[in-house]
PDB file of C-alpha atoms in Angstrom:
ATOM      1  CA  UNK A   1       0.000   0.000   0.000  1.00 39.00           C
ATOM      2  CA  UNK A   2       2.740   2.427   0.954  1.00 42.00           C
ATOM      3  CA  UNK A   3       4.651   1.409  -2.161  1.00 40.00           C
ATOM      4  CA  UNK A   4       1.597   2.167  -4.338  1.00 37.00           C
ATOM      5  CA  UNK A   5       1.180   5.577  -2.664  1.00 34.00           C
ATOM      6  CA  UNK A   6       4.856   6.336  -3.218  1.00 41.00           C
ATOM      7  CA  UNK A   7       4.620   5.392  -6.875  1.00 37.00           C
ATOM      8  CA  UNK A   8       1.442   7.510  -7.264  1.00 34.00           C
ATOM      9  CA  UNK A   9       3.073  10.511  -5.550  1.00 40.00           C
ATOM     10  CA  UNK A  10       6.188  10.165  -7.721  1.00 41.00           C
ATOM     11  CA  UNK A  11       4.051   9.919 -10.851  1.00 42.00           C
ATOM     12  CA  UNK A  12       2.055  13.030  -9.866  1.00 39.00           C
ATOM     13  CA  UNK A  13       5.295  14.954  -9.217  1.00 44.00           C
ATOM     14  CA  UNK A  14       6.756  13.929 -12.536  1.00 43.00           C
ATOM     15  CA  UNK A  15       3.482  14.924 -14.278  1.00 36.00           C
ATOM     16  CA  UNK A  16       3.490  18.352 -12.610  1.00 44.00           C
ATOM     17  CA  UNK A  17       7.138  18.829 -13.578  1.00 38.00           C
ATOM     18  CA  UNK A  18       6.366  17.986 -17.195  1.00 44.00           C
ATOM     19  CA  UNK A  19       3.423  20.419 -17.194  1.00 36.00           C
ATOM     20  CA  UNK A  20       5.589  23.201 -15.770  1.00 45.00           C
ATOM     21  CA  UNK A  21       8.320  22.487 -18.305  1.00 41.00           C
ATOM     22  CA  UNK A  22       5.765  22.548 -21.127  1.00 46.00           C
ATOM     23  CA  UNK A  23       4.297  25.859 -19.948  1.00 38.00           C
ATOM     24  CA  UNK A  24       7.783  27.357 -19.607  1.00 43.00           C
ATOM     25  CA  UNK A  25       8.684  26.312 -23.150  1.00 45.00           C
ATOM     26  CA  UNK A  26       5.395  27.741 -24.453  1.00 47.00           C
ATOM     27  CA  UNK A  27       5.970  31.047 -22.643  1.00 48.00           C
ATOM     28  CA  UNK A  28       9.490  31.245 -24.063  1.00 49.00           C
ATOM     29  CA  UNK A  29       8.181  30.569 -27.560  1.00 47.00           C
ATOM     30  CA  UNK A  30       5.457  33.178 -27.142  1.00 49.00           C
ATOM     31  CA  UNK A  31       7.965  35.723 -25.883  1.00 46.00           C
ATOM     32  CA  UNK A  32      10.288  35.046 -28.813  1.00 50.00           C
ATOM     33  CA  UNK A  33       7.385  35.335 -31.250  1.00 51.00           C
ATOM     34  CA  UNK A  34       6.267  38.599 -29.646  1.00 48.00           C
ATOM     35  CA  UNK A  35       9.790  39.956 -29.823  1.00 48.00           C
ATOM     36  CA  UNK A  36      10.086  38.963 -33.473  1.00 49.00           C
ATOM     37  CA  UNK A  37       6.700  40.527 -34.219  1.00 46.00           C
ATOM     38  CA  UNK A  38       7.715  43.717 -32.404  1.00 47.00           C
ATOM     39  CA  UNK A  39      11.034  43.820 -34.231  1.00 47.00           C
ATOM     40  CA  UNK A  40       9.337  43.272 -37.571  1.00 43.00           C
ATOM     41  CA  UNK A  41       6.677  45.874 -36.801  1.00 45.00           C
ATOM     42  CA  UNK A  42       9.206  48.513 -35.694  1.00 44.00           C
ATOM     43  CA  UNK A  43      10.052  49.734 -39.209  1.00 49.00           C
ATOM     44  CA  UNK A  44       6.374  49.759 -40.107  1.00 49.00           C
ATOM     45  CA  UNK A  45       5.667  51.814 -36.974  1.00 50.00           C
ATOM     46  CA  UNK A  46       8.437  54.251 -37.840  1.00 51.00           C
ATOM     47  CA  UNK A  47       7.020  54.626 -41.346  1.00 45.00           C
ATOM     48  CA  UNK A  48       3.535  55.131 -39.903  1.00 48.00           C
ATOM     49  CA  UNK A  49       4.870  57.721 -37.432  1.00 51.00           C
ATOM     50  CA  UNK A  50       6.623  59.588 -40.236  1.00 51.00           C
ATOM     51  CA  UNK A  51       3.453  59.537 -42.329  1.00 48.00           C
ATOM     52  CA  UNK A  52       1.415  60.784 -39.368  1.00 49.00           C
ATOM     53  CA  UNK A  53       3.942  63.558 -38.749  1.00 49.00           C
ATOM     54  CA  UNK A  54       3.776  64.482 -42.421  1.00 50.00           C
ATOM     55  CA  UNK A  55      -0.029  64.645 -42.272  1.00 57.00           C
ATOM     56  CA  UNK A  56      -0.029  66.795 -39.098  1.00 70.00           C
ATOM     57  CA  UNK A  57       2.092  69.577 -40.619  1.00 68.00           C
ATOM     58  CA  UNK A  58       0.435  72.935 -40.590  1.00 76.00           C
ATOM     59  CA  UNK A  59      -0.263  74.932 -43.737  1.00 54.00           C
ATOM     60  CA  UNK A  60       2.366  77.469 -42.698  1.00 61.00           C
ATOM     61  CA  UNK A  61       5.008  74.735 -42.354  1.00 69.00           C
ATOM     62  CA  UNK A  62       4.159  73.290 -45.763  1.00 67.00           C
ATOM     63  CA  UNK A  63       4.379  76.709 -47.435  1.00 63.00           C
ATOM     64  CA  UNK A  64       7.697  77.386 -45.696  1.00 62.00           C
ATOM     65  CA  UNK A  65       9.176  74.061 -46.829  1.00 66.00           C
ATOM     66  CA  UNK A  66       8.031  74.519 -50.416  1.00 62.00           C
ATOM     67  CA  UNK A  67       9.345  78.076 -50.450  1.00 60.00           C
ATOM     68  CA  UNK A  68      12.799  76.900 -49.321  1.00 64.00           C
ATOM     69  CA  UNK A  69      12.760  74.047 -51.838  1.00 63.00           C
ATOM     70  CA  UNK A  70      12.017  76.522 -54.620  1.00 58.00           C
ATOM     71  CA  UNK A  71      15.370  78.221 -54.123  1.00 64.00           C
ATOM     72  CA  UNK A  72      16.187  81.668 -52.686  1.00 68.00           C
ATOM     73  CA  UNK A  73      17.062  83.325 -55.998  1.00 69.00           C
ATOM     74  CA  UNK A  74      13.664  83.678 -57.625  1.00 70.00           C
ATOM     75  CA  UNK A  75      11.460  82.843 -54.640  1.00 79.00           C
ATOM     76  CA  UNK A  76      13.007  85.755 -52.735  1.00 82.00           C
ATOM     77  CA  UNK A  77      12.273  88.165 -55.591  1.00 84.00           C
ATOM     78  CA  UNK A  78       8.708  86.885 -55.830  1.00 85.00           C
ATOM     79  CA  UNK A  79       8.307  87.392 -52.071  1.00 87.00           C
ATOM     80  CA  UNK A  80       9.639  90.962 -52.342  1.00 89.00           C
ATOM     81  CA  UNK A  81       7.113  91.631 -55.111  1.00 89.00           C
ATOM     82  CA  UNK A  82       4.330  90.382 -52.858  1.00 91.00           C
ATOM     83  CA  UNK A  83       5.461  92.508 -49.889  1.00 92.00           C
ATOM     84  CA  UNK A  84       5.828  95.707 -51.932  1.00 93.00           C
ATOM     85  CA  UNK A  85       2.568  95.124 -53.775  1.00 93.00           C
ATOM     86  CA  UNK A  86       0.668  94.534 -50.524  1.00 94.00           C
ATOM     87  CA  UNK A  87       2.249  97.599 -48.899  1.00 95.00           C
ATOM     88  CA  UNK A  88       1.170  99.871 -51.764  1.00 94.00           C
ATOM     89  CA  UNK A  89      -2.276  98.246 -51.891  1.00 94.00           C
ATOM     90  CA  UNK A  90      -2.908  98.721 -48.175  1.00 94.00           C
ATOM     91  CA  UNK A  91      -1.739 102.360 -48.349  1.00 94.00           C
ATOM     92  CA  UNK A  92      -4.072 103.027 -51.297  1.00 93.00           C
ATOM     93  CA  UNK A  93      -7.026 101.339 -49.596  1.00 93.00           C
ATOM     94  CA  UNK A  94      -6.563 103.437 -46.450  1.00 93.00           C
ATOM     95  CA  UNK A  95      -6.216 106.632 -48.505  1.00 92.00           C
ATOM     96  CA  UNK A  96      -9.288 105.897 -50.624  1.00 91.00           C
ATOM     97  CA  UNK A  97     -11.425 105.031 -47.610  1.00 90.00           C
ATOM     98  CA  UNK A  98     -10.447 108.324 -45.985  1.00 87.00           C
ATOM     99  CA  UNK A  99     -11.177 110.163 -49.248  1.00 85.00           C
ATOM    100  CA  UNK A 100     -14.677 108.693 -49.464  1.00 82.00           C
ATOM    101  CA  UNK A 101     -16.938 111.247 -47.747  1.00 80.00           C
ATOM    102  CA  UNK A 102     -20.675 111.856 -47.510  1.00 84.00           C
ATOM    103  CA  UNK A 103     -21.189 114.145 -50.510  1.00 84.00           C
ATOM    104  CA  UNK A 104     -24.885 114.709 -49.871  1.00 87.00           C
ATOM    105  CA  UNK A 105     -24.129 116.028 -46.402  1.00 88.00           C
ATOM    106  CA  UNK A 106     -21.329 118.219 -47.767  1.00 88.00           C
ATOM    107  CA  UNK A 107     -23.587 119.706 -50.466  1.00 87.00           C
ATOM    108  CA  UNK A 108     -26.286 120.401 -47.871  1.00 89.00           C
ATOM    109  CA  UNK A 109     -23.758 122.118 -45.583  1.00 88.00           C
ATOM    110  CA  UNK A 110     -22.382 124.222 -48.455  1.00 88.00           C
ATOM    111  CA  UNK A 111     -25.873 125.269 -49.498  1.00 86.00           C
ATOM    112  CA  UNK A 112     -26.745 126.218 -45.928  1.00 88.00           C
ATOM    113  CA  UNK A 113     -23.480 128.161 -45.619  1.00 87.00           C
ATOM    114  CA  UNK A 114     -24.161 130.022 -48.874  1.00 85.00           C
ATOM    115  CA  UNK A 115     -27.629 131.038 -47.697  1.00 83.00           C
ATOM    116  CA  UNK A 116     -26.446 132.120 -44.265  1.00 84.00           C
ATOM    117  CA  UNK A 117     -22.933 133.521 -44.741  1.00 81.00           C
ATOM    118  CA  UNK A 118     -22.132 133.663 -48.432  1.00 83.00           C
ATOM    119  CA  UNK A 119     -19.090 132.411 -50.317  1.00 85.00           C
ATOM    120  CA  UNK A 120     -16.605 132.806 -47.465  1.00 87.00           C
ATOM    121  CA  UNK A 121     -18.760 130.740 -45.120  1.00 88.00           C
ATOM    122  CA  UNK A 122     -19.060 128.022 -47.761  1.00 87.00           C
ATOM    123  CA  UNK A 123     -15.281 128.042 -48.285  1.00 88.00           C
ATOM    124  CA  UNK A 124     -14.797 127.580 -44.550  1.00 89.00           C
ATOM    125  CA  UNK A 125     -17.071 124.526 -44.625  1.00 88.00           C
ATOM    126  CA  UNK A 126     -14.950 123.046 -47.432  1.00 88.00           C
ATOM    127  CA  UNK A 127     -11.707 123.761 -45.576  1.00 87.00           C
ATOM    128  CA  UNK A 128     -12.985 121.882 -42.532  1.00 87.00           C
ATOM    129  CA  UNK A 129     -14.038 118.820 -44.566  1.00 86.00           C
ATOM    130  CA  UNK A 130     -11.542 116.205 -45.735  1.00 86.00           C
ATOM    131  CA  UNK A 131     -11.626 114.478 -49.095  1.00 86.00           C
ATOM    132  CA  UNK A 132     -11.146 115.357 -52.773  1.00 88.00           C
ATOM    133  CA  UNK A 133     -14.726 116.587 -53.246  1.00 89.00           C
ATOM    134  CA  UNK A 134     -14.319 119.253 -50.571  1.00 89.00           C
ATOM    135  CA  UNK A 135     -11.019 120.339 -52.168  1.00 89.00           C
ATOM    136  CA  UNK A 136     -12.695 120.670 -55.573  1.00 89.00           C
ATOM    137  CA  UNK A 137     -15.527 122.658 -54.008  1.00 88.00           C
ATOM    138  CA  UNK A 138     -13.047 125.006 -52.385  1.00 88.00           C
ATOM    139  CA  UNK A 139     -11.230 125.635 -55.681  1.00 88.00           C
ATOM    140  CA  UNK A 140     -14.524 126.385 -57.421  1.00 88.00           C
ATOM    141  CA  UNK A 141     -15.751 128.710 -54.669  1.00 87.00           C
ATOM    142  CA  UNK A 142     -12.406 130.483 -54.602  1.00 87.00           C
ATOM    143  CA  UNK A 143     -12.944 131.583 -58.228  1.00 86.00           C
ATOM    144  CA  UNK A 144     -16.599 132.507 -57.892  1.00 84.00           C
ATOM    145  CA  UNK A 145     -15.926 136.195 -58.539  1.00 83.00           C
ATOM    146  CA  UNK A 146     -14.460 135.349 -61.974  1.00 83.00           C
ATOM    147  CA  UNK A 147     -17.732 133.903 -63.239  1.00 83.00           C
ATOM    148  CA  UNK A 148     -19.472 130.542 -63.488  1.00 84.00           C
ATOM    149  CA  UNK A 149     -17.535 129.555 -66.607  1.00 85.00           C
ATOM    150  CA  UNK A 150     -14.223 129.966 -64.806  1.00 87.00           C
ATOM    151  CA  UNK A 151     -15.641 128.033 -61.852  1.00 85.00           C
ATOM    152  CA  UNK A 152     -16.507 125.123 -64.150  1.00 87.00           C
ATOM    153  CA  UNK A 153     -13.047 125.133 -65.730  1.00 87.00           C
ATOM    154  CA  UNK A 154     -11.441 125.293 -62.306  1.00 87.00           C
ATOM    155  CA  UNK A 155     -13.503 122.339 -61.118  1.00 88.00           C
ATOM    156  CA  UNK A 156     -12.565 120.259 -64.181  1.00 86.00           C
ATOM    157  CA  UNK A 157      -8.863 121.113 -63.899  1.00 87.00           C
ATOM    158  CA  UNK A 158      -8.609 120.439 -60.172  1.00 88.00           C
ATOM    159  CA  UNK A 159     -10.671 117.294 -60.607  1.00 87.00           C
ATOM    160  CA  UNK A 160      -7.902 115.967 -62.858  1.00 87.00           C
ATOM    161  CA  UNK A 161      -5.376 116.767 -60.125  1.00 87.00           C
ATOM    162  CA  UNK A 162      -7.462 114.852 -57.576  1.00 88.00           C
ATOM    163  CA  UNK A 163      -7.733 111.917 -59.976  1.00 88.00           C
ATOM    164  CA  UNK A 164      -3.950 111.795 -60.214  1.00 88.00           C
ATOM    165  CA  UNK A 165      -3.694 111.641 -56.427  1.00 89.00           C
ATOM    166  CA  UNK A 166      -6.272 108.853 -56.241  1.00 90.00           C
ATOM    167  CA  UNK A 167      -4.424 106.772 -58.841  1.00 89.00           C
ATOM    168  CA  UNK A 168      -0.969 107.387 -57.393  1.00 89.00           C
ATOM    169  CA  UNK A 169       0.948 104.124 -56.940  1.00 89.00           C
ATOM    170  CA  UNK A 170      -1.655 101.963 -58.715  1.00 92.00           C
ATOM    171  CA  UNK A 171       0.673 101.462 -61.692  1.00 91.00           C
ATOM    172  CA  UNK A 172       3.223  99.851 -59.349  1.00 93.00           C
ATOM    173  CA  UNK A 173       0.647  97.292 -58.256  1.00 93.00           C
ATOM    174  CA  UNK A 174      -0.038  96.373 -61.870  1.00 92.00           C
ATOM    175  CA  UNK A 175       3.730  96.091 -62.397  1.00 93.00           C
ATOM    176  CA  UNK A 176       4.077  93.569 -59.564  1.00 93.00           C
ATOM    177  CA  UNK A 177       1.054  91.651 -60.864  1.00 93.00           C
ATOM    178  CA  UNK A 178       2.806  91.229 -64.207  1.00 92.00           C
ATOM    179  CA  UNK A 179       6.272  90.736 -62.712  1.00 90.00           C
ATOM    180  CA  UNK A 180       5.474  87.914 -60.256  1.00 88.00           C
ATOM    181  CA  UNK A 181       4.357  85.270 -62.809  1.00 88.00           C
ATOM    182  CA  UNK A 182       7.119  86.356 -65.195  1.00 88.00           C
ATOM    183  CA  UNK A 183       9.668  85.668 -62.462  1.00 84.00           C
ATOM    184  CA  UNK A 184       7.972  82.332 -61.843  1.00 80.00           C
ATOM    185  CA  UNK A 185       8.202  81.396 -65.508  1.00 82.00           C
ATOM    186  CA  UNK A 186      11.842  82.451 -65.571  1.00 81.00           C
ATOM    187  CA  UNK A 187      12.465  80.157 -62.622  1.00 76.00           C
ATOM    188  CA  UNK A 188      10.706  77.418 -64.576  1.00 75.00           C
ATOM    189  CA  UNK A 189      13.001  77.859 -67.543  1.00 78.00           C
ATOM    190  CA  UNK A 190      16.111  77.945 -65.365  1.00 76.00           C
ATOM    191  CA  UNK A 191      14.951  74.838 -63.472  1.00 73.00           C
ATOM    192  CA  UNK A 192      14.490  72.946 -66.722  1.00 76.00           C
ATOM    193  CA  UNK A 193      17.930  74.068 -67.881  1.00 76.00           C
ATOM    194  CA  UNK A 194      19.408  72.739 -64.634  1.00 73.00           C
ATOM    195  CA  UNK A 195      17.618  69.432 -65.158  1.00 71.00           C
ATOM    196  CA  UNK A 196      19.042  69.041 -68.676  1.00 74.00           C
ATOM    197  CA  UNK A 197      22.500  70.059 -67.439  1.00 75.00           C
ATOM    198  CA  UNK A 198      22.303  67.279 -64.847  1.00 72.00           C
ATOM    199  CA  UNK A 199      21.271  64.784 -67.540  1.00 73.00           C
ATOM    200  CA  UNK A 200      24.134  65.899 -69.759  1.00 72.00           C
ATOM    201  CA  UNK A 201      26.671  65.628 -66.937  1.00 75.00           C
ATOM    202  CA  UNK A 202      25.472  62.164 -65.894  1.00 71.00           C
ATOM    203  CA  UNK A 203      25.038  60.854 -69.415  1.00 69.00           C
ATOM    204  CA  UNK A 204      21.868  59.094 -68.366  1.00 66.00           C
ATOM    205  CA  UNK A 205      18.229  59.958 -67.690  1.00 67.00           C
ATOM    206  CA  UNK A 206      17.261  59.173 -64.116  1.00 66.00           C
ATOM    207  CA  UNK A 207      14.004  60.258 -62.444  1.00 68.00           C
ATOM    208  CA  UNK A 208      15.821  61.344 -59.280  1.00 66.00           C
ATOM    209  CA  UNK A 209      18.307  63.287 -61.389  1.00 63.00           C
ATOM    210  CA  UNK A 210      15.666  65.254 -63.255  1.00 65.00           C
ATOM    211  CA  UNK A 211      13.159  65.645 -60.405  1.00 65.00           C
ATOM    212  CA  UNK A 212      15.116  68.366 -58.583  1.00 63.00           C
ATOM    213  CA  UNK A 213      15.205  70.802 -61.483  1.00 64.00           C
ATOM    214  CA  UNK A 214      11.602  70.168 -62.458  1.00 71.00           C
ATOM    215  CA  UNK A 215      10.468  70.641 -58.841  1.00 70.00           C
ATOM    216  CA  UNK A 216      12.188  74.033 -58.626  1.00 69.00           C
ATOM    217  CA  UNK A 217      10.590  74.997 -61.931  1.00 70.00           C
ATOM    218  CA  UNK A 218       7.087  74.107 -60.809  1.00 77.00           C
ATOM    219  CA  UNK A 219       7.410  75.714 -57.361  1.00 79.00           C
ATOM    220  CA  UNK A 220       8.561  79.062 -58.731  1.00 80.00           C
ATOM    221  CA  UNK A 221       5.698  79.078 -61.216  1.00 83.00           C
ATOM    222  CA  UNK A 222       3.109  78.248 -58.538  1.00 85.00           C
ATOM    223  CA  UNK A 223       4.322  80.933 -56.127  1.00 87.00           C
ATOM    224  CA  UNK A 224       4.501  83.531 -58.899  1.00 87.00           C
ATOM    225  CA  UNK A 225       0.910  82.819 -59.916  1.00 90.00           C
ATOM    226  CA  UNK A 226      -0.272  82.920 -56.286  1.00 90.00           C
ATOM    227  CA  UNK A 227       1.332  86.334 -55.754  1.00 92.00           C
ATOM    228  CA  UNK A 228      -0.229  87.654 -58.972  1.00 93.00           C
ATOM    229  CA  UNK A 229      -3.701  86.424 -57.951  1.00 94.00           C
ATOM    230  CA  UNK A 230      -3.463  87.987 -54.479  1.00 94.00           C
ATOM    231  CA  UNK A 231      -2.362  91.362 -55.838  1.00 95.00           C
ATOM    232  CA  UNK A 232      -4.981  91.208 -58.616  1.00 95.00           C
ATOM    233  CA  UNK A 233      -7.753  91.050 -56.012  1.00 95.00           C
ATOM    234  CA  UNK A 234      -6.428  94.168 -54.265  1.00 95.00           C
ATOM    235  CA  UNK A 235      -5.910  95.925 -57.605  1.00 95.00           C
ATOM    236  CA  UNK A 236      -9.489  95.328 -58.749  1.00 95.00           C
ATOM    237  CA  UNK A 237     -10.836  96.571 -55.405  1.00 95.00           C
ATOM    238  CA  UNK A 238      -8.725  99.748 -55.640  1.00 95.00           C
ATOM    239  CA  UNK A 239      -9.807 100.438 -59.236  1.00 94.00           C
ATOM    240  CA  UNK A 240     -13.462  99.960 -58.276  1.00 94.00           C
ATOM    241  CA  UNK A 241     -13.010 102.336 -55.343  1.00 93.00           C
ATOM    242  CA  UNK A 242     -11.376 104.975 -57.555  1.00 93.00           C
ATOM    243  CA  UNK A 243     -14.203 104.709 -60.095  1.00 92.00           C
ATOM    244  CA  UNK A 244     -16.773 105.151 -57.336  1.00 90.00           C
ATOM    245  CA  UNK A 245     -15.036 108.240 -55.936  1.00 90.00           C
ATOM    246  CA  UNK A 246     -14.624 109.687 -59.451  1.00 89.00           C
ATOM    247  CA  UNK A 247     -18.334 109.322 -60.189  1.00 90.00           C
ATOM    248  CA  UNK A 248     -19.238 110.953 -56.893  1.00 88.00           C
ATOM    249  CA  UNK A 249     -16.799 113.815 -57.655  1.00 88.00           C
ATOM    250  CA  UNK A 250     -18.453 114.472 -61.021  1.00 88.00           C
ATOM    251  CA  UNK A 251     -21.963 114.407 -59.556  1.00 88.00           C
ATOM    252  CA  UNK A 252     -20.944 116.693 -56.701  1.00 87.00           C
ATOM    253  CA  UNK A 253     -19.261 119.127 -59.101  1.00 87.00           C
ATOM    254  CA  UNK A 254     -22.491 119.452 -61.108  1.00 87.00           C
ATOM    255  CA  UNK A 255     -24.397 120.041 -57.861  1.00 87.00           C
ATOM    256  CA  UNK A 256     -21.947 122.787 -56.861  1.00 87.00           C
ATOM    257  CA  UNK A 257     -22.416 124.609 -60.183  1.00 86.00           C
ATOM    258  CA  UNK A 258     -26.193 124.399 -59.719  1.00 86.00           C
ATOM    259  CA  UNK A 259     -25.856 125.847 -56.207  1.00 85.00           C
ATOM    260  CA  UNK A 260     -23.771 128.746 -57.471  1.00 85.00           C
ATOM    261  CA  UNK A 261     -26.251 129.456 -60.267  1.00 83.00           C
ATOM    262  CA  UNK A 262     -29.074 129.572 -57.695  1.00 84.00           C
ATOM    263  CA  UNK A 263     -26.923 131.787 -55.464  1.00 78.00           C
ATOM    264  CA  UNK A 264     -26.375 134.172 -58.376  1.00 77.00           C
ATOM    265  CA  UNK A 265     -30.115 134.459 -58.936  1.00 77.00           C
ATOM    266  CA  UNK A 266     -30.590 135.081 -55.266  1.00 74.00           C
ATOM    267  CA  UNK A 267     -27.963 137.832 -55.254  1.00 69.00           C
ATOM    268  CA  UNK A 268     -29.455 139.328 -58.400  1.00 64.00           C
ATOM    269  CA  UNK A 269     -26.408 138.687 -60.631  1.00 59.00           C
TER     270      UNK A 269
END
């Protein structure tokens, strides 16, 4: 009986030992497989991380990278064209907005001043009002004693002077609009020349060899066109604003002549 129990206990111990050994071998195999899987997945993870980092770049970072890749020679000139064009555009927009006054209110004030204090009172109203219309009114009123015909000529002449001031600097904006894409196209031509020079030096056509020059060519063209489109929007707005102010100047000038004619009748002239 004791011998049977001893044999049974020994058998159970050996069975437990074999189970433990089997589990240990399985754990080792699983660990090795996990390590191999992790090692194999590491490059894929790095590639995925790089792709995720590439996708999370901001628009500003992308523009900066493409600008640097385009080369400093022509991209810098295109950037200078954009800065100068925007500076002139902003200055013109501010000036035109300040020049745009309420002409109906000005005409009413001038008429009231004529009825209450005469020409000198009306001239004072024009001096205290900003804008090209008030300046034209002042020039016309200043020559009232020379007759209505001289007043009309004075208004027309000084209106041309005011038009010149409104359009000052606009030609530079149109220059930068034309210059930016031309610089981009020049960069395109030079980039293609560089690509063919690289092919000639290597004696073989390779995609990686040609890609650099073509990339520079395309980037300079894109940035030149972008600058031209941005400045074109500002240019069209400025031209529309000038046209609006010019029309209001002409209408106000006619109203001033009518006021002076009525004032003459009132004064018995």
